[in-house]
Short mmCIF file of C-alpha atoms and ligand atoms in Angstrom, two decimals:
data_model
loop_
_atom_site.label_atom_id
_atom_site.label_comp_id
_atom_site.label_asym_id
_atom_site.label_seq_id
_atom_site.Cartn_x
_atom_site.Cartn_y
_atom_site.Cartn_z
CA MET A 845 -101.66 -80.37 -99.31
CA ASP A 846 -102.35 -82.66 -102.92
CA ALA A 847 -102.68 -80.29 -105.27
CA THR A 848 -105.21 -82.50 -107.09
CA ALA A 849 -107.54 -82.91 -104.01
CA GLY A 850 -111.30 -82.30 -104.53
CA SER A 851 -111.79 -81.35 -101.04
CA THR A 852 -114.04 -78.72 -100.22
CA GLU A 853 -113.11 -75.13 -98.94
CA THR A 854 -115.20 -73.12 -96.75
CA ASP A 855 -113.68 -70.00 -95.56
CA ALA A 856 -111.71 -68.63 -98.57
CA ALA A 857 -111.34 -65.37 -98.26
CA PRO A 858 -113.96 -62.87 -100.73
CA THR A 859 -111.49 -60.33 -101.89
CA ASP A 860 -110.15 -58.62 -105.09
CA VAL A 861 -106.77 -58.89 -104.52
CA PRO A 862 -104.99 -60.47 -108.14
CA GLY A 863 -105.81 -64.05 -108.97
CA ARG A 864 -108.63 -64.00 -107.04
CA PHE A 865 -112.49 -63.53 -108.85
CA GLY A 866 -114.80 -62.94 -105.80
CA PRO A 867 -113.79 -65.73 -103.14
CA TYR A 868 -113.21 -68.15 -106.43
CA GLY A 869 -109.48 -68.72 -107.83
CA GLY A 870 -106.10 -68.62 -105.71
CA ALA A 871 -103.68 -71.03 -105.96
CA TYR A 872 -104.25 -73.79 -103.29
CA VAL A 873 -101.19 -76.06 -104.00
CA PRO A 874 -98.55 -77.54 -102.45
CA GLU A 875 -95.27 -75.10 -100.60
CA THR A 876 -93.30 -76.17 -103.47
CA LEU A 877 -95.08 -74.90 -106.43
CA ILE A 878 -95.35 -71.37 -104.87
CA PRO A 879 -91.76 -70.20 -106.30
CA ALA A 880 -92.90 -71.61 -109.91
CA LEU A 881 -95.89 -69.50 -109.76
CA GLN A 882 -94.59 -66.29 -108.48
CA SER A 883 -91.92 -66.62 -110.81
CA LEU A 884 -94.67 -66.77 -113.95
CA GLU A 885 -96.68 -64.51 -112.70
CA GLU A 886 -93.94 -61.81 -112.43
CA THR A 887 -92.52 -62.43 -116.02
CA TYR A 888 -95.90 -62.62 -117.39
CA GLU A 889 -96.49 -59.38 -115.81
CA ARG A 890 -93.44 -57.81 -116.62
CA LEU A 891 -93.82 -59.16 -120.08
CA THR A 892 -97.35 -58.23 -121.08
CA ALA A 893 -97.02 -54.42 -120.07
CA GLU A 894 -93.83 -54.74 -122.95
CA GLU A 895 -94.83 -53.05 -126.11
CA ARG A 896 -92.15 -55.96 -127.97
CA PHE A 897 -94.28 -58.74 -126.27
CA ARG A 898 -97.49 -57.58 -127.32
CA ASP A 899 -95.98 -56.97 -130.58
CA GLU A 900 -94.79 -60.26 -130.93
CA LEU A 901 -97.93 -61.67 -129.85
CA ARG A 902 -99.72 -60.40 -132.35
CA GLU A 903 -97.80 -61.24 -135.39
CA LEU A 904 -98.25 -65.04 -134.20
CA LEU A 905 -101.52 -64.65 -134.12
CA ALA A 906 -101.70 -63.69 -137.43
CA ASN A 907 -99.04 -65.42 -139.18
CA VAL A 908 -99.35 -69.09 -137.34
CA ALA A 909 -103.08 -69.17 -135.79
CA GLY A 910 -104.02 -66.88 -139.02
CA ARG A 911 -106.45 -64.38 -137.07
CA PRO A 912 -108.16 -62.49 -137.13
CA THR A 913 -111.05 -65.01 -137.36
CA PRO A 914 -114.15 -63.90 -139.83
CA LEU A 915 -117.49 -62.65 -137.83
CA SER A 916 -120.14 -64.53 -140.73
CA PRO A 917 -123.71 -63.90 -140.18
CA ALA A 918 -125.87 -67.24 -140.70
CA GLU A 919 -128.17 -66.46 -143.56
CA ARG A 920 -129.88 -70.33 -143.81
CA LEU A 921 -129.59 -70.37 -139.68
CA THR A 922 -131.67 -66.88 -138.75
CA ARG A 923 -133.87 -67.88 -141.79
CA PHE A 924 -135.09 -71.75 -139.97
CA VAL A 925 -135.25 -70.19 -136.55
CA ARG A 926 -137.38 -67.16 -138.20
CA ALA A 927 -139.53 -69.58 -140.33
CA ARG A 928 -140.09 -71.63 -136.38
CA ALA A 929 -140.75 -68.09 -134.15
CA ARG A 930 -143.49 -66.30 -134.00
CA LYS A 931 -144.44 -62.75 -136.15
CA GLY A 932 -141.36 -60.17 -136.20
CA ARG A 933 -139.08 -62.71 -133.55
CA GLY A 934 -136.04 -64.32 -134.85
CA ALA A 935 -132.45 -62.63 -134.20
CA ARG A 936 -129.98 -62.40 -137.07
CA ILE A 937 -127.13 -64.85 -136.09
CA TRP A 938 -123.81 -64.53 -136.40
CA LEU A 939 -120.52 -66.99 -136.11
CA LYS A 940 -117.74 -65.94 -134.68
CA ARG A 941 -115.20 -68.31 -136.34
CA GLU A 942 -112.88 -69.55 -134.50
CA ASP A 943 -113.02 -73.08 -136.04
CA LEU A 944 -110.97 -71.85 -138.98
CA CYS A 945 -107.64 -71.01 -136.08
CA HIS A 946 -104.74 -73.04 -137.35
CA THR A 947 -105.64 -76.73 -135.37
CA GLY A 948 -109.05 -76.00 -135.89
CA ALA A 949 -110.25 -74.20 -132.67
CA HIS A 950 -109.31 -71.24 -130.09
CA LYS A 951 -107.70 -73.84 -128.31
CA ILE A 952 -103.66 -72.16 -129.92
CA ASN A 953 -104.67 -68.57 -129.32
CA ASN A 954 -103.69 -69.97 -125.63
CA THR A 955 -101.01 -72.07 -126.79
CA LEU A 956 -99.15 -69.71 -128.50
CA GLY A 957 -98.90 -66.60 -125.96
CA GLN A 958 -97.65 -69.57 -123.83
CA ALA A 959 -95.17 -70.63 -125.39
CA LEU A 960 -93.46 -67.61 -126.55
CA LEU A 961 -93.95 -66.72 -123.26
CA ALA A 962 -92.15 -69.55 -122.17
CA LYS A 963 -89.43 -68.68 -124.54
CA ARG A 964 -89.00 -65.25 -123.45
CA MET A 965 -88.41 -66.90 -120.12
CA GLY A 966 -85.72 -69.02 -121.33
CA LYS A 967 -87.34 -72.55 -120.88
CA ARG A 968 -86.34 -75.08 -122.73
CA ARG A 969 -89.05 -77.24 -122.32
CA VAL A 970 -93.09 -77.25 -122.44
CA ILE A 971 -95.01 -80.04 -120.44
CA ALA A 972 -99.04 -79.73 -121.09
CA GLU A 973 -101.97 -82.03 -119.91
CA THR A 974 -104.87 -82.72 -122.69
CA GLY A 975 -108.22 -84.74 -122.72
CA ALA A 976 -109.56 -85.30 -126.35
CA GLY A 977 -105.94 -83.78 -127.45
CA GLN A 978 -106.87 -80.85 -128.64
CA HIS A 979 -104.96 -79.08 -126.44
CA GLY A 980 -101.91 -81.28 -127.05
CA VAL A 981 -101.52 -80.89 -130.49
CA ALA A 982 -102.13 -77.18 -130.32
CA THR A 983 -99.11 -77.19 -127.46
CA ALA A 984 -97.27 -79.56 -129.67
CA THR A 985 -97.79 -77.08 -132.80
CA ALA A 986 -96.58 -73.64 -130.76
CA SER A 987 -93.74 -75.88 -129.70
CA ALA A 988 -92.60 -77.12 -132.99
CA HIS A 989 -93.04 -73.21 -133.50
CA PHE A 990 -90.53 -71.89 -130.83
CA GLY A 991 -88.02 -75.42 -131.39
CA LEU A 992 -88.90 -76.14 -127.18
CA ALA A 993 -89.40 -80.04 -126.12
CA CYS A 994 -92.96 -80.78 -125.75
CA GLU A 995 -94.43 -83.86 -123.48
CA ILE A 996 -97.95 -83.96 -123.52
CA TYR A 997 -100.05 -86.01 -120.43
CA MET A 998 -102.76 -87.67 -121.77
CA GLY A 999 -104.94 -90.88 -120.06
CA SER A 1000 -104.03 -93.83 -121.95
CA GLU A 1001 -107.87 -94.53 -122.13
CA ASP A 1002 -108.74 -90.79 -124.12
CA ALA A 1003 -105.06 -91.81 -126.00
CA ARG A 1004 -106.50 -95.04 -126.73
CA ARG A 1005 -109.54 -93.04 -128.24
CA GLN A 1006 -108.08 -89.94 -129.51
CA ARG A 1007 -105.30 -92.10 -131.52
CA LEU A 1008 -105.04 -89.91 -134.21
CA ASN A 1009 -104.44 -87.11 -132.50
CA VAL A 1010 -101.74 -89.23 -130.55
CA VAL A 1011 -100.03 -89.35 -133.94
CA ARG A 1012 -100.89 -85.59 -135.16
CA MET A 1013 -98.59 -85.00 -131.70
CA GLU A 1014 -95.99 -87.16 -132.25
CA LEU A 1015 -95.71 -86.19 -135.59
CA LEU A 1016 -95.01 -82.34 -134.70
CA GLY A 1017 -92.50 -84.20 -132.84
CA ALA A 1018 -93.92 -84.22 -129.46
CA THR A 1019 -93.58 -87.01 -126.56
CA VAL A 1020 -96.92 -88.52 -125.19
CA VAL A 1021 -96.63 -89.66 -122.34
CA ARG A 1022 -99.46 -92.39 -121.52
CA VAL A 1023 -101.13 -92.00 -117.82
CA GLU A 1024 -102.30 -95.22 -116.49
CA SER A 1025 -103.38 -93.92 -113.33
CA GLY A 1026 -106.97 -93.27 -111.65
CA SER A 1027 -109.50 -93.06 -114.88
CA ARG A 1028 -106.80 -92.73 -117.33
CA THR A 1029 -108.56 -89.64 -118.48
CA LEU A 1030 -108.29 -85.63 -118.03
CA LYS A 1031 -108.52 -85.43 -114.55
CA ASP A 1032 -105.74 -87.97 -114.14
CA ALA A 1033 -103.39 -86.33 -117.24
CA THR A 1034 -103.51 -83.43 -114.93
CA ASN A 1035 -102.52 -84.69 -111.85
CA GLU A 1036 -99.26 -86.20 -113.09
CA ALA A 1037 -98.65 -83.11 -115.18
CA MET A 1038 -98.54 -80.92 -111.95
CA ARG A 1039 -96.04 -83.56 -110.57
CA ASP A 1040 -93.92 -83.16 -113.79
CA TRP A 1041 -94.01 -79.30 -112.85
CA MET A 1042 -92.79 -79.88 -109.09
CA GLY A 1043 -89.54 -80.68 -109.70
CA SER A 1044 -89.07 -79.61 -113.23
CA SER A 1045 -90.22 -75.89 -113.38
CA GLU A 1046 -86.76 -74.85 -113.11
CA SER A 1047 -86.33 -75.40 -116.89
CA THR A 1048 -90.05 -76.10 -117.55
CA HIS A 1049 -93.18 -74.21 -118.83
CA TYR A 1050 -96.42 -75.88 -118.24
CA ILE A 1051 -99.07 -74.96 -120.81
CA ILE A 1052 -102.49 -75.28 -118.75
CA GLY A 1053 -105.36 -75.81 -121.81
CA SER A 1054 -108.01 -73.54 -120.22
CA VAL A 1055 -108.97 -70.53 -117.78
CA VAL A 1056 -108.39 -73.08 -115.02
CA GLY A 1057 -105.63 -74.50 -112.86
CA PRO A 1058 -103.59 -72.09 -109.82
CA ARG A 1059 -103.16 -68.02 -109.92
CA PRO A 1060 -102.29 -66.66 -112.74
CA TYR A 1061 -103.16 -69.52 -115.12
CA PRO A 1062 -107.36 -68.31 -114.82
CA GLN A 1063 -106.13 -64.34 -115.90
CA MET A 1064 -103.45 -65.48 -118.48
CA VAL A 1065 -105.17 -67.99 -120.36
CA ALA A 1066 -108.39 -65.76 -120.19
CA ASP A 1067 -106.26 -62.64 -121.25
CA PHE A 1068 -104.66 -64.83 -123.97
CA GLN A 1069 -108.08 -66.12 -125.40
CA SER A 1070 -109.68 -62.08 -125.12
CA VAL A 1071 -108.57 -61.84 -128.98
CA ILE A 1072 -111.86 -63.78 -129.80
CA GLY A 1073 -113.78 -60.82 -128.41
CA ALA A 1074 -112.23 -57.70 -128.58
CA GLU A 1075 -112.42 -58.93 -132.59
CA THR A 1076 -116.03 -59.69 -132.27
CA LYS A 1077 -116.75 -55.91 -130.23
CA GLY A 1078 -114.70 -54.28 -133.48
CA GLN A 1079 -116.08 -56.34 -136.09
CA ALA A 1080 -119.66 -55.76 -134.53
CA LEU A 1081 -119.39 -52.22 -134.66
CA ARG A 1082 -118.46 -52.44 -138.32
CA GLN A 1083 -120.97 -55.17 -139.50
CA MET A 1084 -123.75 -54.80 -137.40
CA GLY A 1085 -123.16 -51.14 -136.58
CA LYS A 1086 -123.82 -51.49 -132.73
CA LEU A 1087 -122.52 -54.66 -129.89
CA PRO A 1088 -124.39 -57.69 -130.10
CA ASP A 1089 -127.47 -58.15 -128.29
CA SER A 1090 -126.21 -61.41 -127.16
CA ILE A 1091 -123.82 -63.91 -127.28
CA VAL A 1092 -123.33 -67.47 -126.43
CA ALA A 1093 -120.37 -70.16 -126.16
CA CYS A 1094 -120.00 -73.10 -124.39
CA VAL A 1095 -118.35 -73.90 -121.53
CA GLY A 1096 -115.62 -76.50 -120.10
CA GLY A 1097 -112.92 -75.27 -118.70
CA GLY A 1098 -114.51 -71.88 -119.76
CA SER A 1099 -111.66 -70.17 -121.91
CA ASN A 1100 -113.07 -69.92 -125.30
CA ALA A 1101 -116.46 -68.21 -123.15
CA ALA A 1102 -114.01 -66.10 -121.25
CA GLY A 1103 -112.23 -64.42 -123.86
CA MET A 1104 -115.47 -64.10 -125.90
CA PHE A 1105 -117.07 -62.27 -122.95
CA ARG A 1106 -114.45 -60.47 -120.72
CA PRO A 1107 -114.26 -57.29 -123.37
CA PHE A 1108 -117.64 -57.03 -123.20
CA ILE A 1109 -118.22 -57.87 -119.52
CA GLU A 1110 -119.21 -53.83 -118.78
CA ASP A 1111 -120.94 -53.84 -122.11
CA ALA A 1112 -124.68 -54.59 -119.53
CA ALA A 1113 -127.19 -54.38 -122.61
CA THR A 1114 -125.18 -57.36 -123.94
CA ARG A 1115 -126.81 -60.29 -122.44
CA LEU A 1116 -123.74 -63.06 -121.97
CA VAL A 1117 -124.77 -67.40 -122.63
CA GLY A 1118 -122.47 -69.80 -121.30
CA VAL A 1119 -123.62 -73.49 -121.84
CA GLU A 1120 -122.65 -76.56 -119.95
CA ALA A 1121 -122.83 -80.64 -120.96
CA GLY A 1122 -126.20 -81.69 -120.14
CA GLY A 1123 -124.71 -84.95 -121.42
CA ARG A 1124 -127.22 -87.78 -121.01
CA GLY A 1125 -129.08 -86.68 -117.44
CA SER A 1126 -128.72 -84.85 -114.48
CA ASP A 1127 -127.62 -87.55 -112.44
CA PRO A 1128 -124.32 -87.31 -110.85
CA GLY A 1129 -121.92 -89.07 -113.71
CA ASP A 1130 -124.23 -88.40 -116.18
CA HIS A 1131 -123.03 -85.05 -117.32
CA ALA A 1132 -120.35 -82.14 -116.70
CA ALA A 1133 -122.89 -79.14 -115.72
CA SER A 1134 -120.17 -77.98 -112.96
CA LEU A 1135 -121.78 -74.58 -112.73
CA LEU A 1136 -125.03 -75.75 -112.58
CA ARG A 1137 -125.03 -78.73 -110.71
CA GLY A 1138 -121.66 -78.47 -108.78
CA ARG A 1139 -120.49 -76.55 -105.62
CA PRO A 1140 -117.74 -74.74 -104.72
CA GLY A 1141 -114.64 -76.40 -103.81
CA VAL A 1142 -110.92 -76.99 -104.79
CA LEU A 1143 -109.88 -78.92 -107.81
CA HIS A 1144 -106.42 -78.36 -109.45
CA GLY A 1145 -105.53 -75.33 -107.02
CA ALA A 1146 -108.21 -73.08 -107.84
CA TYR A 1147 -111.50 -72.72 -105.09
CA THR A 1148 -114.30 -72.93 -107.85
CA TYR A 1149 -117.70 -74.95 -108.91
CA VAL A 1150 -116.85 -78.57 -108.62
CA LEU A 1151 -118.96 -81.85 -109.48
CA GLN A 1152 -118.43 -83.55 -106.40
CA THR A 1153 -120.09 -85.81 -103.82
CA ASP A 1154 -121.42 -84.47 -99.91
CA GLU A 1155 -117.62 -85.96 -98.73
CA GLY A 1156 -116.07 -83.87 -101.68
CA GLN A 1157 -114.93 -86.32 -103.62
CA THR A 1158 -114.61 -85.56 -107.36
CA LEU A 1159 -117.43 -86.53 -109.18
CA PRO A 1160 -116.86 -88.37 -112.99
CA VAL A 1161 -118.25 -86.96 -115.99
CA HIS A 1162 -119.87 -87.41 -118.81
CA SER A 1163 -120.19 -85.40 -122.00
CA CYS A 1164 -120.70 -86.57 -126.00
CA SER A 1165 -117.69 -84.13 -126.52
CA ALA A 1166 -114.27 -84.84 -124.66
CA GLY A 1167 -113.76 -80.47 -124.12
CA LEU A 1168 -116.32 -80.44 -122.29
CA ASP A 1169 -116.01 -83.44 -119.92
CA TYR A 1170 -114.39 -81.51 -117.19
CA PRO A 1171 -115.33 -81.76 -113.30
CA ALA A 1172 -115.05 -77.82 -112.77
CA VAL A 1173 -114.54 -74.79 -113.91
CA GLY A 1174 -113.03 -71.50 -114.19
CA PRO A 1175 -112.83 -69.46 -111.29
CA GLU A 1176 -113.93 -65.53 -112.59
CA HIS A 1177 -116.90 -67.87 -114.52
CA ALA A 1178 -117.94 -69.08 -110.94
CA MET A 1179 -118.16 -65.05 -110.19
CA TRP A 1180 -119.88 -64.44 -113.13
CA LYS A 1181 -122.32 -67.16 -112.18
CA ASP A 1182 -122.45 -66.13 -108.76
CA SER A 1183 -122.69 -61.94 -109.30
CA GLY A 1184 -125.51 -62.67 -112.56
CA ARG A 1185 -123.39 -60.95 -115.32
CA VAL A 1186 -123.67 -64.39 -117.12
CA THR A 1187 -126.44 -66.45 -117.82
CA TYR A 1188 -125.63 -70.01 -117.63
CA ASN A 1189 -127.44 -72.87 -119.29
CA ALA A 1190 -126.91 -77.18 -120.34
CA VAL A 1191 -127.58 -78.59 -123.24
CA THR A 1192 -127.58 -82.63 -123.69
CA ASP A 1193 -125.61 -85.10 -126.33
CA ALA A 1194 -129.13 -85.30 -127.61
CA GLN A 1195 -129.37 -81.46 -128.72
CA ALA A 1196 -125.88 -80.74 -129.27
CA LEU A 1197 -126.12 -83.75 -131.63
CA ASP A 1198 -129.09 -82.04 -133.56
CA ALA A 1199 -127.58 -78.79 -133.81
CA PHE A 1200 -124.70 -80.25 -135.05
CA SER A 1201 -126.86 -81.71 -138.36
CA LEU A 1202 -128.74 -77.94 -138.33
CA LEU A 1203 -125.64 -76.12 -138.80
CA ALA A 1204 -123.56 -79.00 -141.08
CA HIS A 1205 -127.37 -78.84 -142.95
CA THR A 1206 -127.92 -74.77 -142.92
CA GLU A 1207 -124.31 -73.71 -143.14
CA GLY A 1208 -122.32 -76.03 -144.29
CA LEU A 1209 -119.97 -76.40 -141.66
CA LEU A 1210 -118.94 -79.68 -139.26
CA PRO A 1211 -119.22 -77.73 -136.03
CA ALA A 1212 -116.87 -79.55 -132.81
CA LEU A 1213 -119.55 -81.16 -130.56
CA GLU A 1214 -118.68 -78.64 -127.87
CA THR A 1215 -119.62 -76.10 -129.87
CA ALA A 1216 -122.88 -77.57 -130.68
CA HIS A 1217 -123.76 -77.18 -127.08
CA ALA A 1218 -123.36 -73.21 -127.97
CA VAL A 1219 -125.36 -74.09 -131.23
CA ALA A 1220 -128.22 -75.66 -130.03
CA GLU A 1221 -128.80 -72.70 -126.88
CA ALA A 1222 -128.56 -69.86 -129.92
CA VAL A 1223 -131.04 -71.28 -131.77
CA ARG A 1224 -133.57 -71.57 -128.96
CA LEU A 1225 -132.81 -68.16 -127.62
CA ALA A 1226 -133.09 -66.40 -130.81
CA GLU A 1227 -136.19 -67.88 -132.02
CA ASP A 1228 -137.77 -65.45 -128.80
CA MET A 1229 -135.65 -62.43 -129.55
CA ASP A 1230 -136.47 -59.78 -131.73
CA GLU A 1231 -136.07 -59.67 -135.36
CA ASN A 1232 -133.83 -56.58 -135.10
CA ALA A 1233 -131.47 -58.20 -132.81
CA ASP A 1234 -128.00 -59.78 -133.11
CA LEU A 1235 -127.17 -62.90 -131.44
CA VAL A 1236 -123.24 -63.99 -131.89
CA ILE A 1237 -121.81 -67.75 -131.40
CA CYS A 1238 -118.42 -68.14 -130.84
CA LEU A 1239 -117.79 -71.16 -132.71
CA SER A 1240 -115.06 -72.12 -130.30
CA GLY A 1241 -113.89 -75.51 -133.21
CA ARG A 1242 -114.27 -77.05 -136.27
CA GLY A 1243 -116.05 -81.12 -136.00
CA ASP A 1244 -113.36 -83.06 -138.41
CA LYS A 1245 -112.25 -84.89 -135.04
CA ASP A 1246 -115.53 -85.85 -133.84
CA VAL A 1247 -116.87 -87.24 -137.50
CA GLU A 1248 -116.45 -91.12 -136.58
CA GLU A 1249 -118.11 -89.91 -133.23
CA VAL A 1250 -121.33 -88.50 -134.49
CA VAL A 1251 -121.79 -91.41 -137.41
CA ARG A 1252 -121.63 -93.54 -133.95
CA LEU A 1253 -124.22 -91.30 -131.61
CA GLN A 1254 -126.59 -91.21 -134.79
CA ALA A 1255 -126.49 -95.14 -135.47
CA LEU A 1256 -127.34 -95.83 -131.86
CA ARG A 1257 -129.89 -93.07 -131.54
CA GLN A 1258 -131.79 -95.05 -134.61
CA SER A 1259 -131.60 -98.44 -133.01
CA THR A 1260 -133.03 -97.85 -129.52
CA GLN A 1261 -134.57 -95.15 -129.52
CA SER A 1262 -136.82 -91.74 -129.10
CA PRO A 1263 -136.24 -89.11 -131.35
CA SER A 1264 -135.54 -85.98 -129.35
CA ASP A 1265 -137.99 -83.12 -129.91
CA SER A 1266 -136.76 -80.53 -131.98
CA PRO A 1267 -133.25 -79.44 -133.40
CA ALA A 1268 -132.77 -76.70 -130.69
CA GLY A 1269 -134.92 -78.06 -128.13
CA ARG A 1270 -133.31 -77.67 -124.26
CA GLU A 1271 -132.58 -79.90 -121.51
C1 PLP B 178 -111.40 -77.82 -125.86
C2 PLP B 178 -112.77 -76.88 -126.05
C3 PLP B 178 -113.47 -76.25 -125.95
C4 PLP B 178 -113.84 -76.50 -124.67
O1 PLP B 178 -112.63 -76.03 -123.80
P1 PLP B 178 -112.81 -74.35 -123.48
O2 PLP B 178 -111.81 -74.30 -122.08
O3 PLP B 178 -114.29 -74.24 -121.64
O4 PLP B 178 -113.08 -73.43 -123.91
C5 PLP B 178 -114.39 -76.40 -126.26
N1 PLP B 178 -114.82 -76.11 -127.59
C6 PLP B 178 -113.74 -76.62 -128.75
C7 PLP B 178 -113.78 -76.59 -129.90
C8 PLP B 178 -111.99 -77.07 -127.56
O5 PLP B 178 -111.94 -77.97 -128.66
#
């Protein structure tokens, strides 16, 4: 079977076995990859059981990533929401500041963990796929820290659009391999990285950038990102005197959301909300809302929600934010959607753009366009919540990388249209 086929799998076993999330997850890969995945899983389990590995990871997160990140009250954003809400309404809004991590987003939490794993497994080389280049930069950074050779697969179309990140990766000592197949974007880069790993797994570790791909990646990446939710929990208890009433995070592959949500899954009183890219509309090809508009199938080695045609062909996707522009989602989110533990909504490009400006003007920070989706949904939710309630936004990354795109989109909007109804509007 092709590791990357977007075929529909209807008879996946609904079990509780490791690597499965309800019926989702698994490892739908060619035989040749099974030994590499098994060895990775065994080593991962053995190492994470070691005190020494956990201490080393904690030190890396402090010294290289700059953790812990603050949980900051968003006072002027809260005031903005209360001014529009009915009397007695308008939750207090807090920001979990992953944008303050080294390299500007949560992705470094995972790449440091996996690079440490690679080092301890005796691998000399790492590879990764990247879309906009954020995961590529975080991987190149972690590789440089450990002196590992690093090759990053990137679609040539993405490399053209995100030239600055290509330069960054190269300055950090990585080699960027431009992929010319298919649509020359993230999906094609992932296919090529998997192909590389099939022939190189003896010497090479493949650092997947989100909670996607075959077992054990979704589990492993969520473990590395759970530092976000674990810190938030401790900070909430100290700063709010209780757990948050709601937590909102954007969902591309789903790693910042999974890392934030996981430590709260058993806390039924905390409402968890994931936000997908609603793009420019609900037609196929206009969005990247895999959970809301996809259906179960196999992509990149996992059984999960996939945006696909009736024949099982993976659909093209669109979002103004490159990090949300993926036609599938982590299998754990698929399980949470089915169980109802997490609610998923979509926010459009236009609403995200408004939320970007709102956060810039009220809090003095430019969020990533991915993150702006979470901000838009959070503002809408906060308005209907009690004023004694607390809502946390997972501020997954900073927006410096998106400045040019935001300027372009704002100019486009002024020249064509119809302003969207409200900054916190909803699709
Ligand atoms: C990559 C990225 C995302 C999307 O990835 P997830 O795995 O869904 O977290 C979200 N926000 C930022 C800032 C990113 O760089």
